[in-house]
Amino acid sequence: MDFPIFNSKALSDGKIYDLHDPAGRKLYFESKLGSKIDELKEFLEHNSFIGYMLARKMAGKGTYAKMLEEILGSEGIAHLSVGEIVRKYHGLFADTSNYQATVDVVQRYYRGFLSLEQAIGSILNRTTEKVSVPTELILALLKVEIASMPKKALLIDGLPRTSDQISYSLFFRDLVNYRDDPDLFILIEVSKELIDARLRHRLVCRDCHTSKNLLFNPSKFVAYDTVNAKYYLICDNNVCSGYGKNVLMPKEGDDQGIQAIDERIEQDTELMEMAANLQGIPSIMIRSSVPLSIAHQVLEDYEIQQKINYHITKDDIVKEKTDWIFKDDKGIECCTMYSATYVLNLFSQLHSLLVGDKT
Ligand SMILES: [Zn+2]
């Protein structure tokens, strides 16, 4: 798979934008995308599309989908995460007072060899991350969700998930009555070293489940544990009951890094290759690894993902930032960028596929 390098620097107006704040990002996208934003919004007033997001785990699909929604508005586009939908229905099916009402709704859309009760059993008995929910039930749940909202563009995250599900994506738009709307794959490349580092330094709040990263995306509150000689983060989500108190903790298994999800990574890689070779559905390709030798020619300094080195002084913790340099899967030294720049790339490609470049 050949992921093209996106030149964001060519779109520069010379200003620096705050990519970590929604207001700053709005100005950033307006500056770099210009009239393309209104053109795509106008397209979505009369049309829609279905985008299947495919990437290795930890690529940041959910973050990019939410940011795209930030630009286009939630009335025009919806992010459907199969994982979130399965968790939601797990809760609904587990609640005995709601069980029958939920079954009645799903029944209308379900068709498959297993009885609906057996299929629901696979949700109720599912363990950890290993999803063994029958595809037929996933399709029914997606159809319930799609039927319950006004027609909008859909970003689907989690279908296809296995190679035997890939053929469903060829016909999914027919299944949900989006027959005349364009569909496309959104493939996001992310190297193994990047995934490993994102996992090893990930920290999560036990109450609000906000996920941060000690080295790449810390919360506002950093503290130092003198006993263990370790820096740690405290929740800075101002709607969380643990704001300013909860110490963010690693998730179980994160200390093993990418090793713990090796099998899943191989499966995701294979799936992306299959999608890229499918005829009849175009692909948008987002590259995360930019060779260090050209990084500063195609990215502005403030767009390059920084890595934080902490130092403790007599009365403060000092954060020193440098470009995060890692090796891609071919062993080439690379940089990557903040989420907003991934989304800028995604938006530009979506625009040229759906609206076309006006000259
Ligand atoms: Zn919290």
Coordinates of C-alpha atoms and ligand atoms in Angstrom, one line a residue:
M1 CA 0.0 0.0 0.0
D2 CA 1.4 3.3 -1.0
F3 CA 0.2 6.1 1.3
P4 CA 0.9 9.5 -0.2
I5 CA 2.5 12.3 1.7
F6 CA 0.2 15.2 2.4
N7 CA 1.7 18.7 2.1
S8 CA 0.0 20.8 4.8
K9 CA 2.8 23.5 4.7
A10 CA 1.7 24.4 1.2
L11 CA -1.6 25.6 2.7
S12 CA 0.1 27.8 5.3
D13 CA -1.0 31.4 5.9
G14 CA 2.0 32.0 8.1
K15 CA 0.0 32.0 11.3
I16 CA 0.2 29.5 14.2
Y17 CA -3.0 27.9 15.4
D18 CA -3.8 26.1 18.6
L19 CA -4.7 22.6 17.5
H20 CA -5.6 21.4 21.0
D21 CA -8.6 23.6 21.5
P22 CA -11.9 23.5 19.4
A23 CA -11.9 27.3 18.8
G24 CA -8.2 27.2 17.6
R25 CA -8.9 24.2 15.4
K26 CA -11.9 26.0 13.8
L27 CA -9.6 28.9 12.7
Y28 CA -7.0 26.4 11.5
F29 CA -9.5 24.5 9.3
E30 CA -11.0 27.7 8.0
S31 CA -7.5 29.0 7.1
K32 CA -6.3 25.8 5.4
L33 CA -9.5 24.6 3.8
G34 CA -11.1 27.9 2.9
S35 CA -14.2 27.5 0.7
K36 CA -13.9 23.7 0.7
I37 CA -15.7 23.6 4.0
D38 CA -18.9 25.3 2.7
E39 CA -18.7 23.3 -0.5
L40 CA -18.7 20.0 1.4
K41 CA -21.4 21.2 3.8
E42 CA -23.6 22.2 0.8
F43 CA -23.0 18.8 -0.7
L44 CA -24.2 17.2 2.5
E45 CA -27.4 19.2 2.5
H46 CA -28.6 17.3 -0.6
N47 CA -26.4 14.2 -0.5
S48 CA -24.7 11.8 1.9
F49 CA -22.0 9.2 1.7
I50 CA -20.8 6.2 3.7
G51 CA -17.1 6.1 4.8
Y52 CA -15.7 2.8 6.2
M53 CA -12.8 3.7 8.5
L54 CA -10.1 1.0 8.5
A55 CA -6.9 1.2 10.5
R56 CA -4.9 -0.7 13.0
K57 CA -6.0 -0.4 16.5
M58 CA -4.8 2.8 18.3
A59 CA -4.7 4.7 15.0
G60 CA -7.1 7.3 16.4
K61 CA -10.2 6.6 14.2
G62 CA -12.6 7.8 16.8
T63 CA -10.8 11.1 17.4
Y64 CA -10.6 11.9 13.7
A65 CA -14.3 11.0 13.2
K66 CA -15.3 13.4 16.0
M67 CA -13.1 16.2 14.6
L68 CA -14.6 15.8 11.1
E69 CA -18.0 16.1 12.8
E70 CA -16.7 19.3 14.5
I71 CA -16.1 20.8 11.0
L72 CA -19.2 19.6 9.2
G73 CA -21.7 19.7 12.1
S74 CA -23.5 16.7 13.6
E75 CA -26.6 17.4 11.5
G76 CA -24.6 16.4 8.3
I77 CA -22.5 13.5 9.5
A78 CA -22.6 10.8 12.1
H79 CA -19.9 8.5 13.5
L80 CA -21.1 5.0 14.1
S81 CA -18.7 2.9 16.2
V82 CA -19.6 -0.8 16.2
G83 CA -17.8 -1.2 19.5
E84 CA -19.8 1.6 21.1
I85 CA -23.1 0.2 19.6
V86 CA -22.4 -3.3 20.9
R87 CA -21.7 -1.9 24.4
K88 CA -24.9 0.1 24.3
Y89 CA -27.0 -2.9 23.3
H90 CA -25.2 -5.1 25.9
G91 CA -26.5 -2.7 28.5
L92 CA -30.0 -2.6 27.0
F93 CA -30.3 -6.4 26.7
A94 CA -28.9 -6.9 30.2
D95 CA -31.6 -4.6 31.6
T96 CA -34.5 -7.1 32.2
S97 CA -37.1 -4.3 32.3
N98 CA -36.1 -3.2 28.8
Y99 CA -35.2 -6.5 27.3
Q100 CA -38.4 -7.3 25.4
A101 CA -38.8 -3.7 24.0
T102 CA -35.2 -3.8 22.7
V103 CA -35.8 -7.3 21.2
D104 CA -38.9 -6.0 19.4
V105 CA -37.0 -3.2 17.8
V106 CA -34.0 -5.4 16.7
Q107 CA -36.3 -8.2 15.5
R108 CA -37.6 -5.9 12.7
Y109 CA -34.1 -5.7 11.2
Y110 CA -32.6 -9.1 12.1
R111 CA -32.2 -11.9 9.7
G112 CA -29.7 -14.8 10.2
F113 CA -29.3 -18.5 10.9
L114 CA -29.1 -18.2 14.6
S115 CA -32.2 -17.3 16.5
L116 CA -32.2 -13.7 17.7
E117 CA -32.1 -14.9 21.3
Q118 CA -28.9 -17.0 20.6
A119 CA -27.4 -14.0 18.8
I120 CA -28.2 -11.8 21.7
G121 CA -26.6 -14.4 24.0
S122 CA -23.3 -13.8 22.2
I123 CA -23.5 -10.1 23.2
L124 CA -24.4 -10.8 26.8
N125 CA -21.6 -13.4 27.2
R126 CA -19.0 -11.5 25.3
T127 CA -15.7 -11.2 27.2
T128 CA -13.1 -8.5 27.1
E129 CA -12.1 -7.2 23.6
K130 CA -12.7 -10.4 21.8
V131 CA -15.9 -9.7 19.9
S132 CA -17.7 -12.8 18.7
V133 CA -21.0 -11.1 18.0
P134 CA -22.5 -12.6 14.8
T135 CA -22.2 -10.3 11.8
E136 CA -25.9 -10.6 11.2
L137 CA -26.7 -9.1 14.6
I138 CA -24.1 -6.3 14.1
L139 CA -25.8 -5.5 10.8
A140 CA -29.3 -5.4 12.5
L141 CA -28.0 -3.1 15.2
L142 CA -26.4 -0.7 12.7
K143 CA -29.7 -0.7 10.8
V144 CA -31.7 0.1 13.9
E145 CA -29.3 3.0 14.7
I146 CA -29.3 4.4 11.1
A147 CA -33.1 4.1 10.9
S148 CA -33.5 6.1 14.1
M149 CA -31.9 9.2 12.9
P150 CA -32.4 11.6 10.0
K151 CA -30.4 10.7 6.9
K152 CA -26.8 11.9 7.2
A153 CA -23.4 10.9 5.9
L154 CA -22.0 8.0 7.9
L155 CA -18.6 7.2 9.2
I156 CA -18.6 3.5 10.1
D157 CA -15.9 2.3 12.4
G158 CA -15.7 -1.4 13.1
L159 CA -17.3 -2.9 10.0
P160 CA -15.7 -4.6 8.3
R161 CA -13.6 -5.9 11.1
T162 CA -12.6 -9.3 9.8
S163 CA -11.9 -10.4 6.2
D164 CA -15.1 -12.4 6.0
Q165 CA -17.0 -9.2 6.7
I166 CA -15.4 -7.2 3.9
S167 CA -18.0 -8.3 1.3
Y168 CA -20.7 -6.7 3.5
S169 CA -19.2 -3.3 2.9
L170 CA -19.7 -3.8 -0.8
F171 CA -23.5 -4.0 -0.3
F172 CA -24.0 -2.2 2.9
R173 CA -25.3 1.0 1.3
D174 CA -28.0 -1.1 -0.3
L175 CA -28.9 -2.7 3.0
V176 CA -29.5 0.7 4.6
N177 CA -31.2 2.3 1.7
Y178 CA -28.3 4.6 0.8
R179 CA -28.2 3.1 -2.7
D180 CA -27.4 6.2 -4.7
D181 CA -24.9 7.7 -2.3
P182 CA -21.1 7.3 -2.8
D183 CA -19.3 5.0 -0.5
L184 CA -15.6 4.9 0.2
F185 CA -12.9 3.5 2.4
I186 CA -10.8 5.7 4.7
L187 CA -7.5 3.8 5.3
I188 CA -5.2 5.2 8.0
E189 CA -1.6 4.0 8.1
V190 CA 0.1 3.9 11.5
S191 CA 3.4 2.3 12.3
K192 CA 3.9 -0.4 14.9
E193 CA 6.4 1.8 16.9
L194 CA 3.8 4.5 17.1
I195 CA 1.1 2.2 18.3
D196 CA 3.5 0.7 20.9
A197 CA 4.3 4.1 22.4
R198 CA 0.7 5.2 22.4
L199 CA -0.2 2.1 24.4
R200 CA 2.7 2.1 26.8
H201 CA 2.2 5.7 28.0
R202 CA -1.6 5.8 27.8
L203 CA -3.3 6.7 31.1
V204 CA -7.1 6.7 31.8
C205 CA -9.3 8.2 34.4
R206 CA -11.3 5.6 36.3
D207 CA -14.4 7.8 36.5
C208 CA -14.7 9.7 33.2
H209 CA -12.6 7.3 31.2
T210 CA -10.8 10.2 29.6
S211 CA -7.6 8.9 27.9
K212 CA -4.4 10.8 28.0
N213 CA -0.8 10.1 27.3
L214 CA 2.1 11.0 29.6
L215 CA 4.5 11.7 26.8
F216 CA 2.3 12.8 23.9
N217 CA -0.9 14.2 25.2
P218 CA -0.7 15.0 29.0
S219 CA -3.5 16.4 31.1
K220 CA -3.0 19.9 32.6
F221 CA -2.0 18.5 35.9
V222 CA 1.3 16.6 36.1
A223 CA 2.8 15.5 39.4
Y224 CA 5.9 13.7 40.6
D225 CA 5.9 10.6 42.8
T226 CA 9.2 10.9 44.7
V227 CA 9.0 7.3 46.2
N228 CA 8.8 5.6 42.7
A229 CA 10.6 8.5 40.9
K230 CA 7.8 8.6 38.3
Y231 CA 5.7 11.4 36.8
Y232 CA 2.0 10.9 36.7
L233 CA -1.1 12.7 35.5
I234 CA -4.3 13.9 37.3
C235 CA -7.7 14.2 35.6
D236 CA -8.3 17.6 34.1
N237 CA -11.8 16.9 32.8
N238 CA -13.9 19.7 34.5
V239 CA -17.1 17.7 34.3
C240 CA -15.5 14.7 36.0
S241 CA -16.1 14.0 39.7
G242 CA -12.4 13.2 39.9
Y243 CA -11.3 16.6 38.5
G244 CA -8.0 17.6 40.0
K245 CA -8.0 14.4 42.2
N246 CA -8.0 11.2 40.2
V247 CA -4.6 9.8 39.3
L248 CA -4.8 8.5 35.7
M249 CA -3.9 4.9 35.5
P250 CA -2.7 2.5 32.7
K251 CA -5.1 0.0 31.3
E252 CA -4.5 -3.6 32.0
G253 CA -2.0 -5.0 29.5
D254 CA -0.8 -1.6 28.2
D255 CA 2.6 -2.1 29.8
Q256 CA 3.2 -4.9 27.3
G257 CA 2.7 -2.5 24.4
I258 CA 1.9 -3.7 20.9
Q259 CA 2.8 -7.4 21.8
A260 CA -0.5 -7.8 23.6
I261 CA -2.5 -7.0 20.5
D262 CA -0.2 -8.5 17.9
E263 CA -2.8 -10.8 16.3
R264 CA -5.3 -8.0 16.1
I265 CA -2.7 -5.7 14.3
E266 CA -2.0 -8.4 11.7
Q267 CA -5.7 -8.8 11.1
D268 CA -6.2 -5.1 10.7
T269 CA -3.3 -4.8 8.3
E270 CA -4.6 -7.6 6.1
L271 CA -8.1 -6.0 6.1
M272 CA -6.7 -2.7 4.9
E273 CA -4.8 -4.4 2.1
M274 CA -7.9 -6.2 1.0
A275 CA -9.9 -2.9 1.0
A276 CA -7.3 -1.1 -0.9
N277 CA -7.5 -3.7 -3.7
L278 CA -11.3 -3.8 -3.9
Q279 CA -12.5 -2.5 -7.2
G280 CA -15.5 -0.2 -7.4
I281 CA -15.0 1.6 -4.0
P282 CA -12.5 4.4 -3.9
S283 CA -10.1 4.7 -0.9
I284 CA -8.9 7.8 0.9
M285 CA -5.4 7.1 2.3
I286 CA -4.1 8.9 5.3
R287 CA -0.4 8.5 6.1
S288 CA 0.8 9.0 9.7
S289 CA 4.6 8.5 9.2
V290 CA 6.3 11.3 7.5
P291 CA 10.1 10.7 6.9
L292 CA 12.1 13.0 9.1
S293 CA 14.1 14.1 6.0
I294 CA 11.1 15.9 4.6
A295 CA 8.9 16.4 7.7
H296 CA 9.7 20.1 8.0
Q297 CA 9.1 20.7 4.3
V298 CA 5.6 19.4 4.4
L299 CA 4.5 20.1 7.9
E300 CA 4.5 23.4 9.9
D301 CA 6.4 23.2 13.2
Y302 CA 3.3 23.5 15.3
E303 CA 1.7 20.6 13.4
I304 CA 4.4 18.1 14.3
Q305 CA 3.6 15.8 17.2
Q306 CA 5.8 16.7 20.2
K307 CA 7.2 14.4 22.8
I308 CA 7.5 15.7 26.3
N309 CA 10.6 15.2 28.5
Y310 CA 10.0 16.0 32.2
H311 CA 12.5 17.5 34.6
I312 CA 12.0 18.3 38.2
T313 CA 13.5 21.4 39.7
K314 CA 13.4 22.7 43.2
D315 CA 9.9 24.1 42.9
D316 CA 8.4 23.0 39.6
I317 CA 8.1 20.3 37.0
V318 CA 9.5 21.5 33.7
K319 CA 8.2 20.1 30.4
E320 CA 10.6 20.2 27.5
K321 CA 9.1 19.5 24.1
T322 CA 10.9 18.0 21.1
D323 CA 9.7 16.5 17.8
W324 CA 8.8 12.9 18.4
I325 CA 11.0 10.8 16.2
F326 CA 10.1 7.1 15.7
K327 CA 10.8 4.4 13.1
D328 CA 8.1 3.3 10.6
D329 CA 7.7 -0.4 9.8
K330 CA 10.5 -0.1 7.2
G331 CA 12.9 1.3 9.8
I332 CA 12.9 4.9 8.4
E333 CA 13.0 7.7 11.0
C334 CA 9.7 9.5 10.9
C335 CA 7.7 12.2 12.5
T336 CA 3.9 12.4 12.8
M337 CA 1.4 15.2 13.3
Y338 CA -1.4 16.2 15.7
S339 CA -4.9 14.8 15.1
A340 CA -6.1 18.1 13.5
T341 CA -3.6 17.7 10.6
Y342 CA -4.7 14.1 10.0
V343 CA -8.3 15.4 9.7
L344 CA -7.2 18.3 7.4
N345 CA -5.8 15.6 5.1
L346 CA -8.9 13.5 5.4
F347 CA -11.1 16.5 4.7
S348 CA -9.1 17.5 1.6
Q349 CA -9.4 14.1 0.1
L350 CA -13.1 13.7 0.9
H351 CA -13.7 17.1 -0.7
S352 CA -11.9 16.1 -3.9
L353 CA -13.7 12.8 -4.1
L354 CA -17.2 14.1 -3.4
V355 CA -17.2 17.7 -4.7
G356 CA -14.2 17.6 -7.0
D357 CA -11.5 20.3 -7.2
K358 CA -13.0 23.5 -8.7
T359 CA -10.5 25.4 -10.8
Ligands
ZN1 ZN -11.9 12.0 35.1

